Short mmCIF file of C-alpha atoms in Angstrom, two decimals:
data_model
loop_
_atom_site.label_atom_id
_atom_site.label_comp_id
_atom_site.label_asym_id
_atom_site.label_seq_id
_atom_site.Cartn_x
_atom_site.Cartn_y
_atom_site.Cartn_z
CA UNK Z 1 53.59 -46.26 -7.56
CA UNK Z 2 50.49 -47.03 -8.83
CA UNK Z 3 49.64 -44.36 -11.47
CA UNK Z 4 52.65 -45.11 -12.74
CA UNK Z 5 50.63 -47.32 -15.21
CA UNK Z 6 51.66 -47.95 -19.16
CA UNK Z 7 53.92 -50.55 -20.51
CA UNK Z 8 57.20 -51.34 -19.46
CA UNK Z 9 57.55 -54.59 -21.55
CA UNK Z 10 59.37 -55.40 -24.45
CA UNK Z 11 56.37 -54.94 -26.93
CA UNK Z 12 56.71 -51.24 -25.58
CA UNK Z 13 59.88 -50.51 -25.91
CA UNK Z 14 59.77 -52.29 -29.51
CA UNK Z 15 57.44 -49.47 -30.26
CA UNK Z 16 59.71 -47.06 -28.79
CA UNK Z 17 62.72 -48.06 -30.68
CA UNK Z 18 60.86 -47.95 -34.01
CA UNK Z 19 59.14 -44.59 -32.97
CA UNK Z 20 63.21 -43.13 -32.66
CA UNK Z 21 64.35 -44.22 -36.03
CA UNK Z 22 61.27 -42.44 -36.91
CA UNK Z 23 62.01 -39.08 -35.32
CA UNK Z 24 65.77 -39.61 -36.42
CA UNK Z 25 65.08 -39.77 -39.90
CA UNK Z 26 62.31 -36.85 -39.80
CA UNK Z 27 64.74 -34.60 -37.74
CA UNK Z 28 67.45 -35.28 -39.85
CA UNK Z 29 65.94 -34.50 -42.85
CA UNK Z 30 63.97 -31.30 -41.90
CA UNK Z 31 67.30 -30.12 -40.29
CA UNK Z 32 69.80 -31.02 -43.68
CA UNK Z 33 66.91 -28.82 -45.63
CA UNK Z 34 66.66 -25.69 -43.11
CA UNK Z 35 70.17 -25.41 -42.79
CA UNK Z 36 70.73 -25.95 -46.73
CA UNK Z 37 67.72 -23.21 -47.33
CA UNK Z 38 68.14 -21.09 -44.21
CA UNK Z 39 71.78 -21.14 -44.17
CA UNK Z 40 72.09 -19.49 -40.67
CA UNK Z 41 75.14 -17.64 -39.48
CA UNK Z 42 75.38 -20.02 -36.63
CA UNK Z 43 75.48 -23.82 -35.85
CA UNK Z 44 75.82 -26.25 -38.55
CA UNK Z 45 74.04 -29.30 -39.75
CA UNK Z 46 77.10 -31.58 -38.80
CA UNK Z 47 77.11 -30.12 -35.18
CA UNK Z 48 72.87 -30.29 -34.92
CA UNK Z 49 73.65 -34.21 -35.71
CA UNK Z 50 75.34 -34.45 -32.48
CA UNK Z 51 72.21 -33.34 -30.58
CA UNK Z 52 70.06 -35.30 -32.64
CA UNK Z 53 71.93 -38.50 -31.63
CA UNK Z 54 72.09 -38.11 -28.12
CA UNK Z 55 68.39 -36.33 -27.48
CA UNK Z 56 66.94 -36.16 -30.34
CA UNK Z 57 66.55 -32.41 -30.42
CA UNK Z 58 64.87 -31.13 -33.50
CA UNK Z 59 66.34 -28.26 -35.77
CA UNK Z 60 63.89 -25.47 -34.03
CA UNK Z 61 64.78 -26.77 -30.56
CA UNK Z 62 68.27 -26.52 -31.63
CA UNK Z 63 68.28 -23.37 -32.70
CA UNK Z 64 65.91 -22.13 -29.76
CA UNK Z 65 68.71 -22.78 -27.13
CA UNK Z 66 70.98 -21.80 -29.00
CA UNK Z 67 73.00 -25.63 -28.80
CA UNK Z 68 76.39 -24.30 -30.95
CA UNK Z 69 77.16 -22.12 -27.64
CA UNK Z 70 77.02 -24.91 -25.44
CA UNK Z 71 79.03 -27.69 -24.19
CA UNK Z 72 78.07 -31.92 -24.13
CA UNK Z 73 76.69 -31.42 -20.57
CA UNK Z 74 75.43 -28.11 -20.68
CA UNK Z 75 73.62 -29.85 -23.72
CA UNK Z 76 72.41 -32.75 -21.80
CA UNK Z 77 70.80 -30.40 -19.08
CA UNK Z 78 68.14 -29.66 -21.59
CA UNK Z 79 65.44 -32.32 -22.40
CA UNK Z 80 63.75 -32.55 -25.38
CA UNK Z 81 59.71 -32.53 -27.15
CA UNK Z 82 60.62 -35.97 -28.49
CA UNK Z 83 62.22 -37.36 -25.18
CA UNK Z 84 59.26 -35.85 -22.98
CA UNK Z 85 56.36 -37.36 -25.61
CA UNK Z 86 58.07 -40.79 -24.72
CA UNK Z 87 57.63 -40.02 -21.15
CA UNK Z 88 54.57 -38.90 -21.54
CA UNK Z 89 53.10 -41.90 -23.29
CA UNK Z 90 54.55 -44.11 -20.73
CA UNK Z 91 52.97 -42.04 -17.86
CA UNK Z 92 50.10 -40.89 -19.35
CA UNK Z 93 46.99 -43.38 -18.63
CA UNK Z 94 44.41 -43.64 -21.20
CA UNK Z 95 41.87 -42.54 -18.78
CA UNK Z 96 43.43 -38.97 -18.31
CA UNK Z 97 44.25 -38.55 -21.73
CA UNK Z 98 40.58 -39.09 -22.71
CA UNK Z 99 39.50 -36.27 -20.35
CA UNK Z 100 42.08 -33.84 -21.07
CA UNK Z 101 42.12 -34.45 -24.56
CA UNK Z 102 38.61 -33.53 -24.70
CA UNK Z 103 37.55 -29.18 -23.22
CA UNK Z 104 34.18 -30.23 -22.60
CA UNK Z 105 34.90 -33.18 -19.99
CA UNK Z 106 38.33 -30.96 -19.02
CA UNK Z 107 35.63 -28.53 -17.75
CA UNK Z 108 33.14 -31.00 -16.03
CA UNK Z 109 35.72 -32.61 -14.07
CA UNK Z 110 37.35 -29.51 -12.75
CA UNK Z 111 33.99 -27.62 -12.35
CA UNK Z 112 34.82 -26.25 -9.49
CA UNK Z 113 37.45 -24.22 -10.51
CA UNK Z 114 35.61 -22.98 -13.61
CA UNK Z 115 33.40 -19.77 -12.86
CA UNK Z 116 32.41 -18.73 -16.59
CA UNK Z 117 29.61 -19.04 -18.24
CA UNK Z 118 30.41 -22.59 -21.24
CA UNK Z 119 27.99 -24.90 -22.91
CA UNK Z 120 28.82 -27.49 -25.42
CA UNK Z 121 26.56 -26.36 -28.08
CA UNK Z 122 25.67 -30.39 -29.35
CA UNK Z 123 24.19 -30.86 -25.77
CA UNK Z 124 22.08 -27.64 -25.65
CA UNK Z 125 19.49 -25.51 -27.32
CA UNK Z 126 19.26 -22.82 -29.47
CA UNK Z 127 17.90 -20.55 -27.21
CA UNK Z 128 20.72 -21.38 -24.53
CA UNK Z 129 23.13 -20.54 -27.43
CA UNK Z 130 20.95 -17.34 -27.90
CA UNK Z 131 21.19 -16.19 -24.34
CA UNK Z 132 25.00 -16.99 -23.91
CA UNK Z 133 26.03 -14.98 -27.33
CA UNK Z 134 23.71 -12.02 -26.85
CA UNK Z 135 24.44 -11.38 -23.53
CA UNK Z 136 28.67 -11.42 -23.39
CA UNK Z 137 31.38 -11.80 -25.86
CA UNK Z 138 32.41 -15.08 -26.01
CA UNK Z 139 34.88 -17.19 -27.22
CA UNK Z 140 34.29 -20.33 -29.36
CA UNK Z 141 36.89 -23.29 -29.68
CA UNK Z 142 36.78 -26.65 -30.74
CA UNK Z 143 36.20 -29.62 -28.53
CA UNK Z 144 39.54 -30.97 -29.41
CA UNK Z 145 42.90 -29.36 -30.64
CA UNK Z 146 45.48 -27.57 -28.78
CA UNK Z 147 47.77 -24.59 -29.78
CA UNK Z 148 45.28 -22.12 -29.79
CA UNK Z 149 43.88 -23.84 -33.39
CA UNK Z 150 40.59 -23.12 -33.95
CA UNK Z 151 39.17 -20.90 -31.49
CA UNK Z 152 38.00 -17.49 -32.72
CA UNK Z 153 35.63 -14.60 -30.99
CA UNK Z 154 32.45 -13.70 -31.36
CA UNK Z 155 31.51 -9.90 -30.23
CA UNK Z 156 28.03 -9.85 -28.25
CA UNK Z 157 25.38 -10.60 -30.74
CA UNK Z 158 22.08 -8.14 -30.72
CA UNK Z 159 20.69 -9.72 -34.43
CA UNK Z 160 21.74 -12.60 -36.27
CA UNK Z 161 19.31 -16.08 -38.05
CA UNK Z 162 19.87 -17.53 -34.79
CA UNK Z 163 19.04 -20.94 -36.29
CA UNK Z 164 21.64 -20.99 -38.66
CA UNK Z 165 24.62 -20.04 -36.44
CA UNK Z 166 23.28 -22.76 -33.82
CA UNK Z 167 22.83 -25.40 -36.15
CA UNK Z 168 26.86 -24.04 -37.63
CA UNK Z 169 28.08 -24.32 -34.54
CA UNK Z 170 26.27 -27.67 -33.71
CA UNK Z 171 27.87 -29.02 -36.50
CA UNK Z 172 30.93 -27.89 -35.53
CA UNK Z 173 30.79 -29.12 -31.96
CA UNK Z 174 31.87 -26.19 -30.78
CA UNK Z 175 32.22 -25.62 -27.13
CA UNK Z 176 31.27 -21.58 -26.19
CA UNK Z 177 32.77 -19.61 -23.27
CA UNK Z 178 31.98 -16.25 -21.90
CA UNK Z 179 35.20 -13.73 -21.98
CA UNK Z 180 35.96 -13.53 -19.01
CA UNK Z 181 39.26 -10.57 -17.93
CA UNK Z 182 42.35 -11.29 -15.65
CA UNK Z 183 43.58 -9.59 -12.83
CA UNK Z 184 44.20 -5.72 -13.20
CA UNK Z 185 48.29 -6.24 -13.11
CA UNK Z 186 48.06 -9.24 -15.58
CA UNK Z 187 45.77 -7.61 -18.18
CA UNK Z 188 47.58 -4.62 -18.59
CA UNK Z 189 50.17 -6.21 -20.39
CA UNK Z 190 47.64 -6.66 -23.13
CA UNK Z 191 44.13 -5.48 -22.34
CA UNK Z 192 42.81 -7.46 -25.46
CA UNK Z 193 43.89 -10.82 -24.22
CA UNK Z 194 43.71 -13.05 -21.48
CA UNK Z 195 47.14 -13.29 -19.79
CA UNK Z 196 47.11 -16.84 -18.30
CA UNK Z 197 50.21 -18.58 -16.04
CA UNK Z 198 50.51 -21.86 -16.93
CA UNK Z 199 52.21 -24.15 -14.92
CA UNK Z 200 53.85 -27.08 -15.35
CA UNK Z 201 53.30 -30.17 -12.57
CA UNK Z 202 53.70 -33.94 -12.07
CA UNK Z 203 52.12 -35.37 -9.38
CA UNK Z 204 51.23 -38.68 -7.84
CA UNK Z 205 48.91 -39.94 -5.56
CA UNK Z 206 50.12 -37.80 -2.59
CA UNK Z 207 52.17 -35.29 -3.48
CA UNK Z 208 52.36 -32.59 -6.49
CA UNK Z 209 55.73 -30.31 -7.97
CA UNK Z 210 55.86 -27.77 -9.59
CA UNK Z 211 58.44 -27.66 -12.79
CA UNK Z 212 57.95 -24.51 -14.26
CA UNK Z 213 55.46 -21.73 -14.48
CA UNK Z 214 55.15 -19.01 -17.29
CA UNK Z 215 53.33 -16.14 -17.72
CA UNK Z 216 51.73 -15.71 -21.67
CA UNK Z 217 50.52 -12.75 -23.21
CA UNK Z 218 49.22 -11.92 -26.07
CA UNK Z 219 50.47 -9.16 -29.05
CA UNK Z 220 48.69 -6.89 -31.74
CA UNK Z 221 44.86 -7.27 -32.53
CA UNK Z 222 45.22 -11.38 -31.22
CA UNK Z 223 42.99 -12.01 -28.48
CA UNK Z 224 44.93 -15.79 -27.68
CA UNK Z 225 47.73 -15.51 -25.67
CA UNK Z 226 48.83 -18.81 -26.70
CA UNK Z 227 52.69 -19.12 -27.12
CA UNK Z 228 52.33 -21.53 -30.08
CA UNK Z 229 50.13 -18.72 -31.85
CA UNK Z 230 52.22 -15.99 -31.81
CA UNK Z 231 52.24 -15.09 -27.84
CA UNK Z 232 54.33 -13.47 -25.99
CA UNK Z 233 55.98 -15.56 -22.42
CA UNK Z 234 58.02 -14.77 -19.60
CA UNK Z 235 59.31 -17.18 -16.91
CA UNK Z 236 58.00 -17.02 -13.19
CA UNK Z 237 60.19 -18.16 -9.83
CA UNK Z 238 57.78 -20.57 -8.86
CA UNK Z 239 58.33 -20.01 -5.46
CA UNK Z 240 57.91 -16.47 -5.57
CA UNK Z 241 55.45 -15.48 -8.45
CA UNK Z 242 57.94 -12.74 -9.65
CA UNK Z 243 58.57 -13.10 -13.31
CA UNK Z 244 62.38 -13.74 -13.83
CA UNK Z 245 63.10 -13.17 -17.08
CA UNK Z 246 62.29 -10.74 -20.21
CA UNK Z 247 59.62 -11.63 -22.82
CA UNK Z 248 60.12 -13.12 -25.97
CA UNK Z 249 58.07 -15.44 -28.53
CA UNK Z 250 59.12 -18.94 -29.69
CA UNK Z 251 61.13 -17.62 -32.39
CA UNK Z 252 63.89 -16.47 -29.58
CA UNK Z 253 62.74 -12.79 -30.08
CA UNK Z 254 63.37 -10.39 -26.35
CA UNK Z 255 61.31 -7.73 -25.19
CA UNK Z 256 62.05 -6.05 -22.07
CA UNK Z 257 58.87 -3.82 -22.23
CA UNK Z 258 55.60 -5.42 -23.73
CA UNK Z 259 55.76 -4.44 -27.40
CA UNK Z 260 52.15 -3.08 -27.75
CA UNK Z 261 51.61 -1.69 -24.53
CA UNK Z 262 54.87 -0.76 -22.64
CA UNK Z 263 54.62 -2.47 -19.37
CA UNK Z 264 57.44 -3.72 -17.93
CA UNK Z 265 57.90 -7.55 -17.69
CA UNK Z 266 60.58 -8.70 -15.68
CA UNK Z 267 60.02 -8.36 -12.08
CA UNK Z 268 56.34 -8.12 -11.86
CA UNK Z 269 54.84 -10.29 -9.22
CA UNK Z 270 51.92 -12.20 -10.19
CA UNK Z 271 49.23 -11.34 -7.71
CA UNK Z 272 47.93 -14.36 -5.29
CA UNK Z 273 50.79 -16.63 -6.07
CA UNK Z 274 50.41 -18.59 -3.49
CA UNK Z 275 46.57 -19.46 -4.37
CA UNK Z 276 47.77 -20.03 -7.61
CA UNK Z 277 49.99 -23.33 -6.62
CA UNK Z 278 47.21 -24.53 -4.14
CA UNK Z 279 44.45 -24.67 -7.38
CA UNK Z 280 47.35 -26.79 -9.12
CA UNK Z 281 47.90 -29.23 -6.17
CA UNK Z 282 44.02 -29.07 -5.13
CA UNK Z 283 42.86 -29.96 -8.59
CA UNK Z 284 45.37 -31.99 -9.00
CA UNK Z 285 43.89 -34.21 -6.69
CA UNK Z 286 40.55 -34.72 -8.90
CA UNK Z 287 41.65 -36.70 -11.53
CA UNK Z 288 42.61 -39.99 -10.88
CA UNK Z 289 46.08 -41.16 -12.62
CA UNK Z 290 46.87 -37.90 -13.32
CA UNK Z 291 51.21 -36.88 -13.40
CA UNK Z 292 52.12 -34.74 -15.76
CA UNK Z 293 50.00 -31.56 -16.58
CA UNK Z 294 49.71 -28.22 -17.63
CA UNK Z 295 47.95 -25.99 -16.24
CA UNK Z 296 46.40 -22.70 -17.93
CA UNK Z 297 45.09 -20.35 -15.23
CA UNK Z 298 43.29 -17.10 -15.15
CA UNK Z 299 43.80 -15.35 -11.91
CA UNK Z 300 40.98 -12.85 -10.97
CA UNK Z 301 41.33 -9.33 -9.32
CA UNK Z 302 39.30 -11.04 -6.29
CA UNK Z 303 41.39 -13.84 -5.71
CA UNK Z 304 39.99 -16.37 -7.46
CA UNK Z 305 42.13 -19.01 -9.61
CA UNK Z 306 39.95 -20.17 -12.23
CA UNK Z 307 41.26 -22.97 -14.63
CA UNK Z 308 40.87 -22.26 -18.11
CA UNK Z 309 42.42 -25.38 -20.05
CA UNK Z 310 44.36 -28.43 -18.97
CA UNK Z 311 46.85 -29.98 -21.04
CA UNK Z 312 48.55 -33.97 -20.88
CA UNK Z 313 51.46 -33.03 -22.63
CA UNK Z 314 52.76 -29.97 -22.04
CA UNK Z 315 55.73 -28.19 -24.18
CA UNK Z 316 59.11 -27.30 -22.60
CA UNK Z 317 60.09 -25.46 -25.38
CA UNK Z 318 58.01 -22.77 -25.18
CA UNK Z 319 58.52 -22.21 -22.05
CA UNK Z 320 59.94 -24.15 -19.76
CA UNK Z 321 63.09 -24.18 -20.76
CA UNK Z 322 63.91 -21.33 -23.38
CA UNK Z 323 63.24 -17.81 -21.53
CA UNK Z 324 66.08 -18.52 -18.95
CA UNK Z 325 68.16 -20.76 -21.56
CA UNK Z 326 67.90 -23.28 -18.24
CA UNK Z 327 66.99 -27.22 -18.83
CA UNK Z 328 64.99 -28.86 -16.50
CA UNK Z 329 66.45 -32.59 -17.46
CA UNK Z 330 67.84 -32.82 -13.78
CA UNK Z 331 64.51 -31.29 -12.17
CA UNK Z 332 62.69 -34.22 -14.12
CA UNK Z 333 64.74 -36.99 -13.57
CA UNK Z 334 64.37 -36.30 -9.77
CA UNK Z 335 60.82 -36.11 -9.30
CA UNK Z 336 60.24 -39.17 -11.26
CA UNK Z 337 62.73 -41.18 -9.27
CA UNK Z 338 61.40 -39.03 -6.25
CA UNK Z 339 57.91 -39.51 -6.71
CA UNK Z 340 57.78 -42.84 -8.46
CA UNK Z 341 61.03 -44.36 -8.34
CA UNK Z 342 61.80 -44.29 -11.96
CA UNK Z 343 65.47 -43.76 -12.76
CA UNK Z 344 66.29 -44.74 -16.29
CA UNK Z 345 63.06 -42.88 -18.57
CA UNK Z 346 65.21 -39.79 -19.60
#
């Protein structure tokens, strides 16, 4: 038990307590506004208070799953963003959140699952940023954020002042990778994004579970397939690698077919599943303290599983939980007791 690490005293839970008046009074108020401007055909604000109470579900996550159809326990299946962040920070060690929190020591510690071309532009020169930029697309992103904020293209440069955009990016401290493409099957749902899997873990010293997997793709001209950005997802049986469920975007919208290019979503198989969960519970393995984590994978026509972010904290709404309409509060509650012996944190 020993990563099980942050504080269990009453000074925590003091925190706690204050930190879900907090959310109460947030939630309550966003939700009394939405419903009051919104006015949606389903649901209402005195039924959303009932969620809010017991699991402090905001409006959106309300909405999402669709809470109106469902019963107290079918309700309680479901865990929420606000429950999970409490988990999270009682879980999380500072250690790991400093390295995952940060792409440029995300990338250094997991080096050996990382095959493109990166340089932190801070730590380098302006002829390395020269070569890297006039040589391959790339994509730039900040050091920290998460979401998808921030990161923009830049097409292969042939001319540019060279000093300018260095020191710009230096500035910046921008972190640069080379494009790299997916997999054959997994890029023709949208040839102008990378279509990552990202799968959701907790681990411990010995052993690593999986909790969900998704695939995400991206729509129109957007080259991030990042759900929070406007992505498209799509559960996967994460003992199979098929993909279980249609497509649809945070807003609750379906697609059977991808919107932009056709291709059929449900039922695909992801292609070297099973390499896949062995990069999750190998790298796993490299950072000490480590439980819960996302994982944002790019798999390669040859095989290859290469990790492209990492995240501490990773949503349930978008993903987890909403393509199938299926909580994972049970799956959660029994790996934590399972692998740590905790029985009363959700």
């Amino acid at each position: 038990m020993s990563r099980y690490i942050n504080n269990t005293g009453l000074l925590f839970w003091l925190k706690e307590k204050r930190r879900w008046y907090r959310d109460f009074s947030k939630f309550r108020k966003e939700a009394k506004r939405r419903f009051a401007i919104e006015r949606p055909i389903n649901g209402s604000y005195q039924d959303y208070l009932k969620t809010l109470v017991a699991h402090r579900f905001s409006y959106d996550e309300y909405m999402r799953y669709e809470m109106w159809k469902l019963t107290t326990a079918e309700r309680a299946a479901f865990v929420s963003m606000a429950e999970m962040e409490q988990v999270y920070r009682k879980m999380r060690s500072p250690q790991v959140r400093s390295v995952l929190d940060n792409k440029v020591r995300t990338l250094e510690v997991f080096r050996d699952y990382v095959y493109r071309r990166w340089l932190y532009v801070p730590d380098t020169t302006m002829e390395e940023v020269r070569s890297l930029l006039s040589s391959s697309d790339c994509v730039v992103k900040p050091v920290k954020g998460h979401s998808g904020s921030g990161i923009r293209k830049i097409h292969r440069i042939t001319d540019t002042n060279w000093e300018k955009l260095y020191l710009d990016l230096k500035n910046e401290q921008i972190l640069v990778e080379e494009c790299i493409h997916a997999c054959s099957e997994l890029e023709s749902f949208h040839p102008a994004s990378l279509n990552t899997i990202r799968v959701v873990t907790i681990s411990n010293e010995t052993e690593t579970r999986m909790i969900g997997a998704i695939l995400r793709m991206g729509v129109g001209d957007g080259f991030i397939d990042n759900t929070h950005a406007g992505g498209l997802f799509a559960q996967i049986d994460v003992e199979t690698g098929e993909i279980i469920s249609d497509g649809l975007n945070t807003d609750g919208q379906h697609w059977t077919s991808h919107p932009d290019t056709g291709k059929m979503i449900k039922g695909v198989k992801v292609p070297f599943w099973d390499k896949v969960i062995a990069t999750c519970k190998d790298a796993s393995k490299l950072l000490s303290g480590l439980c819960f984590a996302g994982w944002d994978l790019c798999v390669h026509e040859d095989g290859r599983i290469e990790i492209i972010e990492v995240n501490a904290s990773p949503h349930f709404d978008g993903g987890m939980q909403l393509p199938l309409k299926k909580g994972v509060r049970g799956l959660v509650k029994k790996d934590l007791i399972d692998l740590y012996g905790i029985k009363n944190i959700l």
